[in-house]
Amino acid sequence: TMGDLHNDGPDKVTVENVEKAAERLAGHARETPVLTCGTLDALAGRKLFFKSENLQKSGSFKFRGAFNAISRLITSANQNPPPVVTHSSGNHACALALAAHQLGVTAHVVMPSTAPQCKKETVRGYGGNVIECVPTEQARVETMERIAQQEGAVYISSSQHPDVISGQGTMALELLRQVPDLDTVITPVGGGGMLAGVSLVMKALNPHIRVYGAEPELANDAATSLAQGKRCPLSYYPETIADGLRINMGPVAWPYIQEHVDDIICVTEDEIKNAMTLIWQRMKLVVEPSGVLGLAAVLSDSFKAREQEAKNVAIILSGGNLDLLKLPELLSL
């Protein structure tokens, strides 16, 4: 299984893999804009550069990894490419369905019954086959394994697949071009695929750039892992409003994070809501709770206390897929 991979040999992700992924994505994924906001700069006390992956195809950065992984699967298959299967609470589901549709492959997606309705509808709209299950990690995995056997489908993990990590790393290549004097990058961390890919690229190409993960206090497994020097997954499903970050950081992403990430900043639910309100009000951008973690982190007291020298901070707004009908409760402080 993918979980048994170690980070050496042919499966180790390198900057070269990420550069090849960027070539595959050219003309398919968007090079998302970097936006700025004077009001938020003033609040943070530094210049912020928002990489707007909420404007990526399928509504999140996950399109990069999904498209790269399916492209590689097609080139490695001798005959007709097999169908693909994954389990996801939302953004990877939407991304895999769209990438599969564009590349002519069938996608089966196992989603917890509690996943946002808008994300289920998006997956179906892209031609994906949604299979619902009870909202536990075990049920998701068991349902997916059953579908994989029935359909002869290949599992593409949302964050623990080398080709997915390579695809997510392409954001870092773009950021280095888009923000000349970049000194700090902050990305949300759930499964850890984006943080793994972005951190390995940044440290390989400019080791002076500091890379931080941002995580909900209620789902702080990555922060605990980094502090203790070993992976410490939560044994329960945390109740944070950042629904994309409830998943534990995975075993394939972890060694990259351990090696390359400077620190992980935890934020409260109120800090997430406040950041989301600011991005909607000030930047006029539709960003989901999981996508605002970087802004919440840079505005937190702990970041302000430690990082006086961070002048130019890139923040990845990771996605914009949310149930608009839930906005009032999401933003009620």
CSV table of C-alpha atoms in Angstrom, one decimal, residues 117-254:
chain,number,residue,atom,x,y,z
A,117,GLN,CA,-23.5,18.9,0.0
A,118,CYS,CA,-21.9,21.4,-2.5
A,119,LYS,CA,-18.8,19.2,-2.7
A,120,LYS,CA,-20.9,16.0,-3.4
A,121,GLU,CA,-22.8,17.9,-6.1
A,122,THR,CA,-19.5,19.2,-7.6
A,123,VAL,CA,-18.1,15.7,-7.9
A,124,ARG,CA,-21.2,14.4,-9.6
A,125,GLY,CA,-21.2,17.5,-11.9
A,126,TYR,CA,-17.7,16.5,-13.1
A,127,GLY,CA,-18.9,13.0,-13.8
A,128,GLY,CA,-17.5,11.3,-10.7
A,129,ASN,CA,-19.3,8.4,-9.1
A,130,VAL,CA,-20.0,9.3,-5.4
A,131,ILE,CA,-20.2,6.5,-2.8
A,132,GLU,CA,-21.3,7.7,0.6
A,133,CYS,CA,-20.2,6.1,3.9
A,134,VAL,CA,-20.4,6.8,7.6
A,135,PRO,CA,-17.9,9.6,8.7
A,136,THR,CA,-15.1,7.5,10.1
A,137,GLU,CA,-11.6,7.0,8.7
A,138,GLN,CA,-12.1,3.2,8.9
A,139,ALA,CA,-15.4,3.3,7.0
A,140,ARG,CA,-13.8,5.5,4.3
A,141,VAL,CA,-10.8,3.1,3.8
A,142,GLU,CA,-12.9,-0.1,3.9
A,143,THR,CA,-15.5,1.3,1.4
A,144,MET,CA,-12.7,2.4,-0.9
A,145,GLU,CA,-10.9,-0.9,-0.8
A,146,ARG,CA,-14.1,-2.7,-1.7
A,147,ILE,CA,-14.7,-0.4,-4.7
A,148,ALA,CA,-11.1,-0.7,-5.8
A,149,GLN,CA,-11.4,-4.5,-5.9
A,150,GLN,CA,-14.9,-4.5,-7.6
A,151,GLU,CA,-13.9,-2.0,-10.2
A,152,GLY,CA,-10.2,-2.8,-10.6
A,153,ALA,CA,-9.5,0.9,-9.7
A,154,VAL,CA,-6.2,2.4,-8.7
A,155,TYR,CA,-6.2,4.3,-5.4
A,156,ILE,CA,-5.0,7.9,-5.6
A,157,SER,CA,-4.5,9.3,-2.1
A,158,SER,CA,-5.4,12.9,-1.4
A,159,SER,CA,-2.0,13.6,0.1
A,160,GLN,CA,0.1,10.4,0.5
A,161,HIS,CA,1.0,9.7,-3.1
A,162,PRO,CA,4.4,10.9,-4.5
A,163,ASP,CA,2.8,12.2,-7.7
A,164,VAL,CA,0.2,14.1,-5.7
A,165,ILE,CA,3.0,15.7,-3.5
A,166,SER,CA,4.9,16.6,-6.7
A,167,GLY,CA,1.8,18.2,-8.1
A,168,GLN,CA,1.2,20.3,-5.0
A,169,GLY,CA,4.8,21.4,-5.0
A,170,THR,CA,4.2,23.3,-8.3
A,171,MET,CA,2.6,26.1,-6.3
A,172,ALA,CA,6.0,26.8,-4.7
A,173,LEU,CA,7.7,27.1,-8.2
A,174,GLU,CA,5.1,29.6,-9.2
A,175,LEU,CA,5.5,31.6,-5.9
A,176,LEU,CA,9.2,31.9,-6.3
A,177,ARG,CA,8.6,33.5,-9.7
A,178,GLN,CA,5.6,35.6,-8.6
A,179,VAL,CA,7.1,37.1,-5.3
A,180,PRO,CA,10.7,38.3,-5.8
A,181,ASP,CA,11.8,38.9,-2.2
A,182,LEU,CA,9.8,36.1,-0.5
A,183,ASP,CA,11.1,35.1,2.9
A,184,THR,CA,8.3,33.1,4.5
A,185,VAL,CA,5.5,30.8,3.3
A,186,ILE,CA,2.5,29.6,5.3
A,187,THR,CA,0.3,26.7,4.1
A,188,PRO,CA,-2.5,24.9,5.9
A,189,VAL,CA,-1.8,21.3,6.9
A,190,GLY,CA,-4.2,18.4,7.0
A,191,GLY,CA,-2.9,15.3,5.3
A,192,GLY,CA,0.3,17.2,4.6
A,193,GLY,CA,0.7,16.8,0.9
A,194,MET,CA,0.8,20.5,0.1
A,195,LEU,CA,3.1,21.3,3.0
A,196,ALA,CA,5.4,18.4,2.0
A,197,GLY,CA,5.6,19.5,-1.6
A,198,VAL,CA,5.9,23.2,-1.0
A,199,SER,CA,8.5,22.9,1.8
A,200,LEU,CA,10.8,20.5,-0.1
A,201,VAL,CA,10.8,22.9,-3.1
A,202,MET,CA,11.4,26.0,-1.0
A,203,LYS,CA,14.3,24.5,1.0
A,204,ALA,CA,15.9,23.0,-2.2
A,205,LEU,CA,15.8,26.2,-4.2
A,206,ASN,CA,16.1,28.9,-1.4
A,207,PRO,CA,16.9,27.4,2.0
A,208,HIS,CA,16.6,30.9,3.6
A,209,ILE,CA,12.8,30.9,3.1
A,210,ARG,CA,11.0,29.9,6.2
A,211,VAL,CA,8.1,27.4,5.8
A,212,TYR,CA,5.3,27.1,8.3
A,213,GLY,CA,2.3,24.9,8.5
A,214,ALA,CA,-0.9,26.3,10.0
A,215,GLU,CA,-3.3,24.0,11.8
A,216,PRO,CA,-6.5,24.2,13.9
A,217,GLU,CA,-5.8,23.8,17.6
A,218,LEU,CA,-8.6,21.2,17.6
A,219,ALA,CA,-6.7,19.1,15.0
A,220,ASN,CA,-3.2,19.7,16.1
A,221,ASP,CA,-1.6,16.3,15.2
A,222,ALA,CA,1.0,17.8,12.9
A,223,ALA,CA,2.1,20.4,15.5
A,224,THR,CA,2.4,17.6,18.1
A,225,SER,CA,4.3,15.4,15.7
A,226,LEU,CA,6.8,18.1,14.8
A,227,ALA,CA,7.3,18.9,18.5
A,228,GLN,CA,7.8,15.3,19.5
A,229,GLY,CA,9.8,14.2,16.5
A,230,LYS,CA,7.5,11.4,15.6
A,231,ARG,CA,4.1,11.1,13.9
A,232,CYS,CA,1.3,11.4,16.5
A,233,PRO,CA,-2.1,10.9,14.8
A,234,LEU,CA,-5.3,11.8,16.6
A,235,SER,CA,-7.4,8.7,17.4
A,236,TYR,CA,-10.7,10.7,16.9
A,237,TYR,CA,-12.2,12.9,14.2
A,238,PRO,CA,-11.8,16.5,15.3
A,239,GLU,CA,-14.8,18.9,15.1
A,240,THR,CA,-13.0,21.9,13.7
A,241,ILE,CA,-14.9,24.1,11.2
A,242,ALA,CA,-11.9,23.6,8.9
A,243,ASP,CA,-13.5,20.5,7.4
A,244,GLY,CA,-10.6,20.0,4.9
A,245,LEU,CA,-8.1,19.7,7.8
A,246,ARG,CA,-9.8,17.1,10.0
A,247,ILE,CA,-7.6,14.3,8.5
A,248,ASN,CA,-4.4,13.3,10.2
A,249,MET,CA,-1.0,14.1,8.6
A,250,GLY,CA,0.0,11.0,6.7
A,251,PRO,CA,3.1,8.8,6.8
A,252,VAL,CA,4.3,9.6,3.3
A,253,ALA,CA,4.1,13.4,3.8
A,254,TRP,CA,5.6,13.3,7.3
